[in-house]
Amino acid sequence: MAPIIKITSLDKYFGRFHVLKKISLEVEPKEVICIIGRSGSGKSTLLRCINFLEEPSYGEIEVDSMHVLAGKKGKEQRRLIHEVRLRTGMVFQEFNLFPHMTVIGNVMEGPVTVKNMVKEQAIKIAEMNLERVGMIDKRDEYPNRLSGGQKQRVAIARALAMEPKVMLFDEPTSALDPELIGEVLMVMKKLAEEGTTMLVVTHEMGFAQDAADRVIVLADGELIEEGAPSQLFSNPKDKRTQALLERYREGKSSQEQ
């Protein structure tokens, strides 16, 4: 089976700052990959390059047979990038819900405005995805009446409503209070069990251990290590991975005391 995402020799510069360095990665359909690393290692930038929220400096990105070569310009390049974005759903740290729209209005907005879907069909898709994330009972509420965890679940439903081939999660729990993190991770685990292809930038190592098929580690813009969670967490090879996981274990130990 062909990979649904293929990244080849991806470089990203911000001015003279070399943020991503020759990243190559393949993702299989239905695979769940967690991307871990210290702050500033390039995790979020990698995710944003996949759907061209950040323009890669060099390299190639292929998503569901849409092949885009970085740096090209013109009408065909814009068309390819648009096709890639249609195939990728993105969930951010912040929820970015429209405050003047109800929950169901937020979720159906993309299918109506981007896909030109008729309203009745968009409502059915929105309701189905709100059911998936456990938020159908809040369909007519406004975002200011929701908790942070509820807002993030609506944001996940909004991304799912576009029927993407791949879901990208950029630290989806980092803006949440600790007691609300579990409800979002539970939804993400359910999606993983349903066979959703997912790339997740996260500091939640427990989620990475439980839900990921593969974990990749970034440091200083480089992919330094990857493997199954059971292997990587128990026997990391790179010293930077060892130090990262040691800090996680120390933090977890202090929370339990």
Coordinates of C-alpha atoms in Angstrom, one line a residue:
M1 CA 0.0 0.0 0.0
A2 CA 1.4 3.4 -1.0
P3 CA 2.0 5.9 1.8
I4 CA -0.7 8.6 2.2
I5 CA 1.9 11.1 3.2
K6 CA 5.5 11.2 1.8
I7 CA 7.9 14.0 2.8
T8 CA 11.2 14.1 1.1
S9 CA 14.2 16.2 2.1
L10 CA 12.1 19.0 3.6
D11 CA 13.9 22.2 4.6
K12 CA 12.4 25.2 6.2
Y13 CA 14.2 28.5 6.9
F14 CA 12.8 31.6 8.7
G15 CA 15.3 34.1 7.4
R16 CA 18.7 32.7 8.2
F17 CA 17.3 30.4 10.9
H18 CA 17.3 26.8 9.7
V19 CA 14.2 25.4 11.4
L20 CA 13.8 22.0 9.6
K21 CA 16.7 20.1 8.2
K22 CA 16.3 17.5 5.5
I23 CA 13.2 15.8 7.0
S24 CA 12.0 12.7 5.2
L25 CA 9.0 10.8 6.5
E26 CA 6.4 8.4 5.2
V27 CA 3.0 7.8 6.8
E28 CA 0.8 4.8 6.0
P29 CA -3.0 5.0 5.8
K30 CA -4.6 4.6 9.2
E31 CA -1.3 5.1 10.9
V32 CA -1.1 7.2 14.1
I33 CA 2.2 9.1 14.5
C34 CA 3.1 11.2 17.5
I35 CA 5.8 13.8 17.1
I36 CA 7.7 14.7 20.3
G37 CA 10.6 16.9 21.1
R38 CA 11.6 19.9 23.2
S39 CA 10.0 23.3 22.5
G40 CA 11.6 24.9 19.5
S41 CA 12.6 21.6 17.9
G42 CA 10.5 22.2 14.8
K43 CA 7.5 20.0 15.6
S44 CA 4.7 22.5 14.8
T45 CA 6.5 23.9 11.8
L46 CA 6.7 20.4 10.3
L47 CA 3.0 19.9 10.8
R48 CA 2.2 23.4 9.2
C49 CA 4.5 22.6 6.3
I50 CA 2.5 19.5 5.4
N51 CA -0.6 21.5 4.6
F52 CA 1.3 24.6 3.5
L53 CA 0.3 26.9 6.3
E54 CA 4.0 27.4 6.3
E55 CA 5.7 27.4 2.9
P56 CA 8.5 24.9 2.8
S57 CA 11.8 26.2 1.6
Y58 CA 13.0 23.1 -0.2
G59 CA 11.9 19.5 -0.6
E60 CA 8.8 17.6 -1.7
I61 CA 5.5 16.8 0.0
E62 CA 2.9 14.3 -1.2
V63 CA -0.5 13.9 0.4
D64 CA -2.9 11.3 -1.0
S65 CA -1.2 11.4 -4.5
M66 CA -1.1 15.2 -4.6
H67 CA 2.6 15.9 -5.1
V68 CA 3.9 19.4 -4.4
L69 CA 7.5 20.6 -5.0
A70 CA 8.5 23.4 -2.6
G71 CA 9.4 26.8 -4.0
K72 CA 7.3 26.6 -7.2
K73 CA 4.9 29.4 -8.1
G74 CA 1.9 29.8 -10.4
K75 CA -1.7 28.7 -10.9
E76 CA -1.0 24.9 -10.9
Q77 CA 1.0 25.2 -7.6
R78 CA -1.9 27.0 -6.0
R79 CA -4.3 24.3 -7.2
L80 CA -2.1 21.6 -5.8
I81 CA -1.8 23.3 -2.4
H82 CA -5.6 23.8 -2.3
E83 CA -6.0 20.0 -3.0
V84 CA -3.6 19.2 -0.2
R85 CA -5.5 21.4 2.2
L86 CA -8.7 19.7 1.3
R87 CA -7.2 16.4 2.2
T88 CA -5.8 17.5 5.6
G89 CA -7.8 18.5 8.7
M90 CA -6.0 20.7 11.2
V91 CA -6.6 21.1 14.9
F92 CA -4.7 23.9 16.6
Q93 CA -3.6 24.7 20.2
E94 CA -6.2 27.4 20.3
F95 CA -9.7 26.5 19.2
N96 CA -10.4 29.4 16.8
L97 CA -14.1 28.9 16.8
F98 CA -16.3 31.6 15.3
P99 CA -17.9 33.3 18.4
H100 CA -21.0 34.5 16.5
M101 CA -21.9 31.0 15.3
T102 CA -23.4 28.2 17.2
V103 CA -21.6 24.9 17.6
I104 CA -23.3 23.3 14.5
G105 CA -22.8 26.5 12.6
N106 CA -19.0 26.3 13.2
V107 CA -18.9 22.7 12.1
M108 CA -20.9 23.1 8.9
E109 CA -19.2 26.3 7.8
G110 CA -16.3 24.6 6.0
P111 CA -18.4 22.1 3.9
V112 CA -20.7 24.9 2.9
T113 CA -18.2 27.7 2.1
V114 CA -15.2 25.6 0.8
K115 CA -17.0 22.6 -0.7
N116 CA -20.2 24.4 -1.8
M117 CA -22.2 21.7 0.0
V118 CA -25.9 22.2 0.3
K119 CA -27.0 23.2 3.8
E120 CA -29.1 20.1 4.5
Q121 CA -26.2 17.8 3.7
A122 CA -23.8 19.9 5.7
I123 CA -26.1 19.8 8.7
K124 CA -26.2 15.9 8.5
I125 CA -22.4 15.7 8.3
A126 CA -22.0 18.2 11.2
E127 CA -24.4 16.3 13.4
M128 CA -22.6 13.0 12.6
N129 CA -19.2 14.4 13.6
L130 CA -20.6 16.2 16.7
E131 CA -21.9 12.8 17.7
R132 CA -18.4 11.3 17.2
V133 CA -16.8 13.7 19.6
G134 CA -19.6 13.6 22.2
M135 CA -20.9 17.2 21.6
I136 CA -24.2 16.7 19.8
D137 CA -26.1 17.9 22.9
K138 CA -24.4 21.3 22.5
R139 CA -25.2 21.7 18.8
D140 CA -27.1 25.0 19.4
E141 CA -24.9 26.5 22.0
Y142 CA -22.4 29.4 21.4
P143 CA -18.7 28.9 22.1
N144 CA -18.7 31.3 25.1
R145 CA -20.9 28.7 26.8
L146 CA -18.4 25.9 26.4
S147 CA -15.4 24.7 28.5
G148 CA -12.0 24.6 26.8
G149 CA -12.3 20.8 26.4
Q150 CA -15.7 21.2 24.8
K151 CA -14.4 23.9 22.4
Q152 CA -11.5 21.7 21.3
R153 CA -13.9 18.8 20.7
V154 CA -16.0 21.0 18.5
A155 CA -12.8 22.1 16.7
I156 CA -12.0 18.4 16.1
A157 CA -15.6 17.9 14.7
R158 CA -15.1 20.9 12.5
A159 CA -12.0 19.4 11.0
L160 CA -13.6 16.0 10.6
A161 CA -16.6 17.5 8.8
M162 CA -14.3 18.3 5.8
E163 CA -13.8 14.5 5.4
P164 CA -10.0 14.8 5.3
K165 CA -7.7 11.9 4.5
V166 CA -5.3 12.9 7.3
M167 CA -5.8 14.7 10.6
L168 CA -3.1 16.9 11.9
F169 CA -3.1 17.8 15.6
D170 CA -0.8 20.6 16.8
E171 CA -0.5 20.2 20.6
P172 CA -4.3 20.1 20.9
T173 CA -4.3 19.9 24.7
S174 CA -1.7 22.5 25.6
A175 CA -4.2 25.3 26.1
L176 CA -6.4 23.2 28.4
D177 CA -6.6 23.1 32.1
P178 CA -5.3 19.7 33.4
E179 CA -8.7 18.4 34.3
L180 CA -10.0 18.9 30.7
I181 CA -7.1 17.2 28.9
G182 CA -8.5 13.7 29.3
E183 CA -11.8 14.3 27.5
V184 CA -9.9 15.5 24.4
L185 CA -7.4 12.7 24.5
M186 CA -10.3 10.2 24.8
V187 CA -11.8 11.5 21.6
M188 CA -8.4 11.3 19.8
K189 CA -7.9 7.7 21.0
K190 CA -11.4 6.9 19.6
L191 CA -10.5 8.4 16.2
A192 CA -7.3 6.3 16.3
E193 CA -9.3 3.1 17.0
E194 CA -11.6 4.0 14.1
G195 CA -8.6 4.0 11.7
T196 CA -8.1 7.7 11.2
T197 CA -4.7 8.6 9.9
M198 CA -3.3 11.1 12.4
L199 CA -0.1 13.1 13.0
V200 CA 0.0 14.5 16.5
V201 CA 2.4 17.0 17.9
T202 CA 2.2 16.4 21.7
H203 CA 3.8 16.7 25.1
E204 CA 1.4 14.0 26.4
M205 CA 3.7 11.1 26.5
G206 CA 1.1 8.8 28.0
F207 CA -1.1 9.4 24.9
A208 CA 1.9 8.7 22.6
Q209 CA 2.5 5.4 24.4
D210 CA -1.1 4.3 24.3
A211 CA -2.3 5.5 20.9
A212 CA 0.6 5.9 18.5
D213 CA 1.8 3.2 16.1
R214 CA 5.0 5.1 15.7
V215 CA 6.7 8.0 17.6
I216 CA 9.2 10.3 15.9
V217 CA 11.5 12.6 17.8
L218 CA 12.7 16.0 16.6
A219 CA 15.7 17.9 18.0
D220 CA 17.1 21.1 16.5
G221 CA 15.1 20.7 13.3
E222 CA 16.3 17.1 12.7
L223 CA 14.4 13.8 12.9
I224 CA 16.8 12.1 15.3
E225 CA 14.9 8.9 16.2
E226 CA 11.7 7.0 15.5
G227 CA 10.1 3.7 16.4
A228 CA 7.2 1.9 18.0
P229 CA 6.3 3.4 21.4
S230 CA 7.2 0.2 23.2
Q231 CA 10.7 0.3 21.8
L232 CA 11.3 4.0 21.8
F233 CA 10.1 4.7 25.4
S234 CA 11.9 1.6 26.9
N235 CA 15.1 1.8 25.0
P236 CA 15.8 5.2 23.3
K237 CA 19.0 5.3 21.3
D238 CA 19.8 9.0 21.0
K239 CA 21.0 10.8 24.1
R240 CA 18.6 13.7 23.3
T241 CA 15.7 11.3 23.3
Q242 CA 16.9 9.8 26.6
A243 CA 17.1 13.3 28.2
L244 CA 13.6 14.2 26.9
L245 CA 12.0 11.1 28.3
E246 CA 13.9 11.4 31.6
R247 CA 12.5 14.9 32.1
Y248 CA 9.0 13.5 31.4
R249 CA 9.5 10.7 34.0
E250 CA 10.7 13.2 36.5
G251 CA 7.7 15.5 35.9
K252 CA 5.3 12.6 36.1
S253 CA 6.9 11.4 39.4
S254 CA 6.6 14.9 41.0
Q255 CA 2.9 15.1 40.0
E256 CA 2.2 11.8 41.7
Q257 CA 3.8 12.7 45.0

